[in-house]
């Protein structure tokens, strides 16, 4: 069986996620292919979706224009596995605020029962890297890259916290949906993408 993995290709770390997914497919020794998703028709041709880091308002607004965001929402509610990183986490969230501007009215998928505060770690110059404990990925610390990162301020029932920093929750899982404040596609560590691949198999 070929796993068809889509990467929402509107803006942001699209190529980085494609490379990380291909590396994970190779290391897991499974049949898989990675596709760029830009249209509702593309959404219908995948088994899982990755939502990259970037500008969440731009990604959501541009995806809504041609119906891709709406089609993604329908498929996610029907069980499509998803991995959202940084801006991707924001898009998945039920509600967002911004550290500077307060409540946002940006387009969201709203399928992950969390509230997210955008830019919680500060602006670009406050970006940083650190080692995180993520027991789901093993005992070895995970090298996490935070760039203008959001933080998860509350989680609903059924949402499992995967990792925290001193500032708050930075990785969660709800069923076969994963959201992270950091950028696993930039770390060189494929364990999170490989874990996501195994979730895809469990959903089929």
PDB file of C-alpha atoms in Angstrom:
ATOM      1  CA  UNK A   1       0.000   0.000   0.000  1.00  0.00           C
ATOM      2  CA  UNK A   2       1.336   3.422  -0.984  1.00  0.00           C
ATOM      3  CA  UNK A   3       0.882   6.177   1.600  1.00  0.00           C
ATOM      4  CA  UNK A   4       0.072   9.435  -0.202  1.00  0.00           C
ATOM      5  CA  UNK A   5       1.231  12.287   2.020  1.00  0.00           C
ATOM      6  CA  UNK A   6       0.274  15.840   1.178  1.00  0.00           C
ATOM      7  CA  UNK A   7       2.077  19.019   2.200  1.00  0.00           C
ATOM      8  CA  UNK A   8      -0.055  22.162   2.039  1.00  0.00           C
ATOM      9  CA  UNK A   9       1.949  24.141  -0.477  1.00  0.00           C
ATOM     10  CA  UNK A  10       0.737  27.709  -0.157  1.00  0.00           C
ATOM     11  CA  UNK A  11       3.566  29.333   1.811  1.00  0.00           C
ATOM     12  CA  UNK A  12       6.242  28.472   4.380  1.00  0.00           C
ATOM     13  CA  UNK A  13       8.471  25.443   4.939  1.00  0.00           C
ATOM     14  CA  UNK A  14       6.969  23.347   2.140  1.00  0.00           C
ATOM     15  CA  UNK A  15      10.196  21.965   0.664  1.00  0.00           C
ATOM     16  CA  UNK A  16      11.595  21.272   4.135  1.00  0.00           C
ATOM     17  CA  UNK A  17       8.568  19.147   5.040  1.00  0.00           C
ATOM     18  CA  UNK A  18       8.742  17.303   1.710  1.00  0.00           C
ATOM     19  CA  UNK A  19      12.393  16.424   2.372  1.00  0.00           C
ATOM     20  CA  UNK A  20      11.686  15.386   5.969  1.00  0.00           C
ATOM     21  CA  UNK A  21       8.747  13.214   4.898  1.00  0.00           C
ATOM     22  CA  UNK A  22      10.788  11.502   2.179  1.00  0.00           C
ATOM     23  CA  UNK A  23      13.579  10.811   4.669  1.00  0.00           C
ATOM     24  CA  UNK A  24      11.074   9.322   7.142  1.00  0.00           C
ATOM     25  CA  UNK A  25       9.514   7.145   4.416  1.00  0.00           C
ATOM     26  CA  UNK A  26      12.962   5.829   3.513  1.00  0.00           C
ATOM     27  CA  UNK A  27      13.930   5.146   7.122  1.00  0.00           C
ATOM     28  CA  UNK A  28      10.613   3.410   7.861  1.00  0.00           C
ATOM     29  CA  UNK A  29      11.071   1.354   4.679  1.00  0.00           C
ATOM     30  CA  UNK A  30       7.490   1.832   3.542  1.00  0.00           C
ATOM     31  CA  UNK A  31       5.876   2.626   0.198  1.00  0.00           C
ATOM     32  CA  UNK A  32       5.023   6.295   0.160  1.00  0.00           C
ATOM     33  CA  UNK A  33       4.939   9.411  -1.950  1.00  0.00           C
ATOM     34  CA  UNK A  34       4.796  13.082  -1.024  1.00  0.00           C
ATOM     35  CA  UNK A  35       2.617  15.558  -2.924  1.00  0.00           C
ATOM     36  CA  UNK A  36       2.167  19.316  -2.790  1.00  0.00           C
ATOM     37  CA  UNK A  37      -1.456  20.212  -2.000  1.00  0.00           C
ATOM     38  CA  UNK A  38      -2.905  23.436  -3.418  1.00  0.00           C
ATOM     39  CA  UNK A  39      -6.477  22.624  -4.497  1.00  0.00           C
ATOM     40  CA  UNK A  40      -9.551  20.781  -3.165  1.00  0.00           C
ATOM     41  CA  UNK A  41      -8.857  18.090  -5.774  1.00  0.00           C
ATOM     42  CA  UNK A  42      -5.375  17.621  -4.331  1.00  0.00           C
ATOM     43  CA  UNK A  43      -6.934  17.177  -0.867  1.00  0.00           C
ATOM     44  CA  UNK A  44      -9.072  14.327  -2.183  1.00  0.00           C
ATOM     45  CA  UNK A  45      -5.967  12.474  -3.429  1.00  0.00           C
ATOM     46  CA  UNK A  46      -4.030  12.123  -0.156  1.00  0.00           C
ATOM     47  CA  UNK A  47      -3.996   9.844   2.905  1.00  0.00           C
ATOM     48  CA  UNK A  48      -2.514  12.442   5.314  1.00  0.00           C
ATOM     49  CA  UNK A  49      -1.648  16.136   5.405  1.00  0.00           C
ATOM     50  CA  UNK A  50       1.290  18.129   6.743  1.00  0.00           C
ATOM     51  CA  UNK A  51       0.724  21.817   7.487  1.00  0.00           C
ATOM     52  CA  UNK A  52       4.041  23.684   7.483  1.00  0.00           C
ATOM     53  CA  UNK A  53       5.371  26.601   9.441  1.00  0.00           C
ATOM     54  CA  UNK A  54       5.080  30.040   7.852  1.00  0.00           C
ATOM     55  CA  UNK A  55       2.518  32.846   8.080  1.00  0.00           C
ATOM     56  CA  UNK A  56      -0.656  31.272   9.423  1.00  0.00           C
ATOM     57  CA  UNK A  57      -2.968  34.101   8.326  1.00  0.00           C
ATOM     58  CA  UNK A  58      -1.605  34.048   4.772  1.00  0.00           C
ATOM     59  CA  UNK A  59      -1.767  30.241   4.528  1.00  0.00           C
ATOM     60  CA  UNK A  60      -5.331  30.153   5.866  1.00  0.00           C
ATOM     61  CA  UNK A  61      -6.615  33.041   3.771  1.00  0.00           C
ATOM     62  CA  UNK A  62      -5.085  31.853   0.506  1.00  0.00           C
ATOM     63  CA  UNK A  63      -6.271  28.281   1.117  1.00  0.00           C
ATOM     64  CA  UNK A  64      -9.786  29.523   1.775  1.00  0.00           C
ATOM     65  CA  UNK A  65      -9.979  31.421  -1.506  1.00  0.00           C
ATOM     66  CA  UNK A  66     -10.166  28.338  -3.733  1.00  0.00           C
ATOM     67  CA  UNK A  67     -11.984  26.066  -1.281  1.00  0.00           C
ATOM     68  CA  UNK A  68      -8.954  24.067  -0.157  1.00  0.00           C
ATOM     69  CA  UNK A  69      -9.387  25.038   3.503  1.00  0.00           C
ATOM     70  CA  UNK A  70     -13.026  23.951   3.529  1.00  0.00           C
ATOM     71  CA  UNK A  71     -12.261  20.639   1.864  1.00  0.00           C
ATOM     72  CA  UNK A  72      -9.425  20.034   4.331  1.00  0.00           C
ATOM     73  CA  UNK A  73     -11.768  20.718   7.240  1.00  0.00           C
ATOM     74  CA  UNK A  74     -14.240  18.126   5.954  1.00  0.00           C
ATOM     75  CA  UNK A  75     -11.585  15.484   5.457  1.00  0.00           C
ATOM     76  CA  UNK A  76      -9.935  16.149   8.845  1.00  0.00           C
ATOM     77  CA  UNK A  77     -13.287  15.787  10.591  1.00  0.00           C
ATOM     78  CA  UNK A  78     -13.672  12.481   8.747  1.00  0.00           C
ATOM     79  CA  UNK A  79     -10.350  11.224  10.134  1.00  0.00           C
ATOM     80  CA  UNK A  80      -7.580  12.439   7.807  1.00  0.00           C
ATOM     81  CA  UNK A  81      -4.308  12.331   9.821  1.00  0.00           C
ATOM     82  CA  UNK A  82      -2.530  15.687  10.159  1.00  0.00           C
ATOM     83  CA  UNK A  83       0.790  17.070  11.364  1.00  0.00           C
ATOM     84  CA  UNK A  84       0.798  20.832  11.912  1.00  0.00           C
ATOM     85  CA  UNK A  85       3.983  22.661  12.855  1.00  0.00           C
ATOM     86  CA  UNK A  86       4.130  26.270  14.150  1.00  0.00           C
ATOM     87  CA  UNK A  87       1.747  28.050  11.730  1.00  0.00           C
ATOM     88  CA  UNK A  88       0.289  24.614  10.960  1.00  0.00           C
ATOM     89  CA  UNK A  89      -0.523  24.151  14.647  1.00  0.00           C
ATOM     90  CA  UNK A  90      -2.296  27.535  14.641  1.00  0.00           C
ATOM     91  CA  UNK A  91      -4.377  26.529  11.603  1.00  0.00           C
ATOM     92  CA  UNK A  92      -5.453  23.279  13.270  1.00  0.00           C
ATOM     93  CA  UNK A  93      -6.466  24.998  16.529  1.00  0.00           C
ATOM     94  CA  UNK A  94      -9.991  25.671  17.764  1.00  0.00           C
ATOM     95  CA  UNK A  95      -9.087  29.235  18.814  1.00  0.00           C
ATOM     96  CA  UNK A  96      -6.114  31.576  18.575  1.00  0.00           C
ATOM     97  CA  UNK A  97      -4.967  34.775  20.194  1.00  0.00           C
ATOM     98  CA  UNK A  98      -1.875  36.863  19.540  1.00  0.00           C
ATOM     99  CA  UNK A  99       0.579  38.070  22.159  1.00  0.00           C
ATOM    100  CA  UNK A 100       0.473  41.570  20.653  1.00  0.00           C
ATOM    101  CA  UNK A 101      -2.908  42.091  18.936  1.00  0.00           C
ATOM    102  CA  UNK A 102      -5.108  39.883  21.132  1.00  0.00           C
ATOM    103  CA  UNK A 103      -7.999  37.997  19.531  1.00  0.00           C
ATOM    104  CA  UNK A 104      -7.482  37.027  15.904  1.00  0.00           C
ATOM    105  CA  UNK A 105     -10.179  36.396  13.326  1.00  0.00           C
ATOM    106  CA  UNK A 106      -8.036  34.441  10.924  1.00  0.00           C
ATOM    107  CA  UNK A 107      -9.344  31.403   8.991  1.00  0.00           C
ATOM    108  CA  UNK A 108      -8.811  28.184  10.963  1.00  0.00           C
ATOM    109  CA  UNK A 109      -9.452  24.490  10.444  1.00  0.00           C
ATOM    110  CA  UNK A 110     -10.653  24.207  14.063  1.00  0.00           C
ATOM    111  CA  UNK A 111     -10.178  20.438  14.374  1.00  0.00           C
ATOM    112  CA  UNK A 112      -7.642  20.371  17.227  1.00  0.00           C
ATOM    113  CA  UNK A 113      -9.226  21.149  20.605  1.00  0.00           C
ATOM    114  CA  UNK A 114      -6.600  23.622  21.822  1.00  0.00           C
ATOM    115  CA  UNK A 115      -6.174  27.358  22.243  1.00  0.00           C
ATOM    116  CA  UNK A 116      -2.966  28.811  20.862  1.00  0.00           C
ATOM    117  CA  UNK A 117      -1.224  32.102  21.571  1.00  0.00           C
ATOM    118  CA  UNK A 118       0.682  33.258  18.475  1.00  0.00           C
ATOM    119  CA  UNK A 119       4.192  34.685  18.788  1.00  0.00           C
ATOM    120  CA  UNK A 120       4.216  33.684  22.460  1.00  0.00           C
ATOM    121  CA  UNK A 121       8.011  33.342  22.490  1.00  0.00           C
ATOM    122  CA  UNK A 122       8.515  36.756  20.879  1.00  0.00           C
ATOM    123  CA  UNK A 123       9.501  37.914  17.421  1.00  0.00           C
ATOM    124  CA  UNK A 124      12.091  36.582  14.979  1.00  0.00           C
ATOM    125  CA  UNK A 125      15.066  37.704  17.065  1.00  0.00           C
ATOM    126  CA  UNK A 126      13.804  35.659  20.022  1.00  0.00           C
ATOM    127  CA  UNK A 127      13.980  32.419  18.008  1.00  0.00           C
ATOM    128  CA  UNK A 128      15.932  29.665  19.710  1.00  0.00           C
ATOM    129  CA  UNK A 129      16.802  25.959  19.760  1.00  0.00           C
ATOM    130  CA  UNK A 130      16.553  23.611  22.730  1.00  0.00           C
ATOM    131  CA  UNK A 131      16.408  19.963  23.747  1.00  0.00           C
ATOM    132  CA  UNK A 132      12.934  18.641  24.601  1.00  0.00           C
ATOM    133  CA  UNK A 133      11.798  15.527  26.416  1.00  0.00           C
ATOM    134  CA  UNK A 134       9.220  13.802  24.210  1.00  0.00           C
ATOM    135  CA  UNK A 135       8.671  10.324  25.719  1.00  0.00           C
ATOM    136  CA  UNK A 136       6.639   9.189  22.685  1.00  0.00           C
ATOM    137  CA  UNK A 137       9.812   9.492  20.612  1.00  0.00           C
ATOM    138  CA  UNK A 138      12.098   7.664  23.036  1.00  0.00           C
ATOM    139  CA  UNK A 139      14.542   8.556  25.789  1.00  0.00           C
ATOM    140  CA  UNK A 140      16.884  10.654  23.654  1.00  0.00           C
ATOM    141  CA  UNK A 141      16.043  14.405  23.861  1.00  0.00           C
ATOM    142  CA  UNK A 142      14.562  15.944  20.725  1.00  0.00           C
ATOM    143  CA  UNK A 143      16.366  18.949  19.244  1.00  0.00           C
ATOM    144  CA  UNK A 144      13.589  21.503  18.700  1.00  0.00           C
ATOM    145  CA  UNK A 145      13.774  24.679  16.596  1.00  0.00           C
ATOM    146  CA  UNK A 146      11.471  27.532  17.695  1.00  0.00           C
ATOM    147  CA  UNK A 147      10.922  30.447  15.272  1.00  0.00           C
ATOM    148  CA  UNK A 148       8.362  33.104  16.252  1.00  0.00           C
ATOM    149  CA  UNK A 149       6.702  30.186  17.949  1.00  0.00           C
ATOM    150  CA  UNK A 150       3.194  29.927  19.394  1.00  0.00           C
ATOM    151  CA  UNK A 151       2.413  28.247  22.695  1.00  0.00           C
ATOM    152  CA  UNK A 152      -0.626  26.128  23.538  1.00  0.00           C
ATOM    153  CA  UNK A 153      -2.484  27.783  26.415  1.00  0.00           C
ATOM    154  CA  UNK A 154      -5.258  25.249  26.998  1.00  0.00           C
ATOM    155  CA  UNK A 155      -6.258  21.784  25.815  1.00  0.00           C
ATOM    156  CA  UNK A 156      -9.617  20.042  25.704  1.00  0.00           C
ATOM    157  CA  UNK A 157     -10.586  16.552  26.743  1.00  0.00           C
ATOM    158  CA  UNK A 158      -8.936  13.932  24.587  1.00  0.00           C
ATOM    159  CA  UNK A 159      -5.855  16.040  23.847  1.00  0.00           C
ATOM    160  CA  UNK A 160      -2.596  14.470  25.012  1.00  0.00           C
ATOM    161  CA  UNK A 161       0.311  16.752  25.921  1.00  0.00           C
ATOM    162  CA  UNK A 162       3.507  15.459  24.280  1.00  0.00           C
ATOM    163  CA  UNK A 163       6.002  18.136  25.353  1.00  0.00           C
ATOM    164  CA  UNK A 164       6.339  21.290  27.459  1.00  0.00           C
ATOM    165  CA  UNK A 165       8.849  24.052  28.057  1.00  0.00           C
ATOM    166  CA  UNK A 166       8.953  26.531  30.954  1.00  0.00           C
ATOM    167  CA  UNK A 167       6.642  28.769  28.887  1.00  0.00           C
ATOM    168  CA  UNK A 168       3.947  26.135  28.397  1.00  0.00           C
ATOM    169  CA  UNK A 169       2.739  23.301  26.162  1.00  0.00           C
ATOM    170  CA  UNK A 170       4.559  22.970  22.832  1.00  0.00           C
ATOM    171  CA  UNK A 171       3.381  19.631  21.393  1.00  0.00           C
ATOM    172  CA  UNK A 172       0.058  17.775  21.545  1.00  0.00           C
ATOM    173  CA  UNK A 173      -1.762  14.855  19.979  1.00  0.00           C
ATOM    174  CA  UNK A 174      -5.495  14.367  19.554  1.00  0.00           C
ATOM    175  CA  UNK A 175      -6.176  11.018  17.905  1.00  0.00           C
ATOM    176  CA  UNK A 176      -4.237  11.068  14.651  1.00  0.00           C
ATOM    177  CA  UNK A 177      -3.671  14.844  14.672  1.00  0.00           C
ATOM    178  CA  UNK A 178      -0.348  16.221  15.973  1.00  0.00           C
ATOM    179  CA  UNK A 179       0.477  19.869  16.563  1.00  0.00           C
ATOM    180  CA  UNK A 180       3.852  21.335  17.521  1.00  0.00           C
ATOM    181  CA  UNK A 181       5.033  24.862  18.302  1.00  0.00           C
ATOM    182  CA  UNK A 182       8.458  24.019  16.903  1.00  0.00           C
ATOM    183  CA  UNK A 183       9.758  22.983  13.479  1.00  0.00           C
ATOM    184  CA  UNK A 184      10.605  19.244  13.244  1.00  0.00           C
ATOM    185  CA  UNK A 185      11.250  19.722   9.516  1.00  0.00           C
ATOM    186  CA  UNK A 186      14.317  21.836  10.407  1.00  0.00           C
ATOM    187  CA  UNK A 187      15.843  19.697  13.152  1.00  0.00           C
ATOM    188  CA  UNK A 188      17.369  16.903  11.073  1.00  0.00           C
ATOM    189  CA  UNK A 189      15.746  14.453  13.513  1.00  0.00           C
ATOM    190  CA  UNK A 190      13.168  12.376  11.653  1.00  0.00           C
ATOM    191  CA  UNK A 191      11.577  10.742  14.705  1.00  0.00           C
ATOM    192  CA  UNK A 192       8.468  12.944  14.758  1.00  0.00           C
ATOM    193  CA  UNK A 193       7.780  12.460  11.040  1.00  0.00           C
ATOM    194  CA  UNK A 194       8.328   8.713  11.453  1.00  0.00           C
ATOM    195  CA  UNK A 195       5.910   8.648  14.383  1.00  0.00           C
ATOM    196  CA  UNK A 196       3.370  10.457  12.183  1.00  0.00           C
ATOM    197  CA  UNK A 197       3.799   7.861   9.435  1.00  0.00           C
ATOM    198  CA  UNK A 198       2.895   5.138  11.915  1.00  0.00           C
ATOM    199  CA  UNK A 199      -0.235   7.085  12.887  1.00  0.00           C
ATOM    200  CA  UNK A 200      -1.277   7.096   9.223  1.00  0.00           C
ATOM    201  CA  UNK A 201      -1.064   3.321   9.137  1.00  0.00           C
ATOM    202  CA  UNK A 202      -3.103   3.012  12.325  1.00  0.00           C
ATOM    203  CA  UNK A 203      -5.831   5.186  10.771  1.00  0.00           C
ATOM    204  CA  UNK A 204      -6.241   2.925   7.716  1.00  0.00           C
TER     205      UNK A 204
END
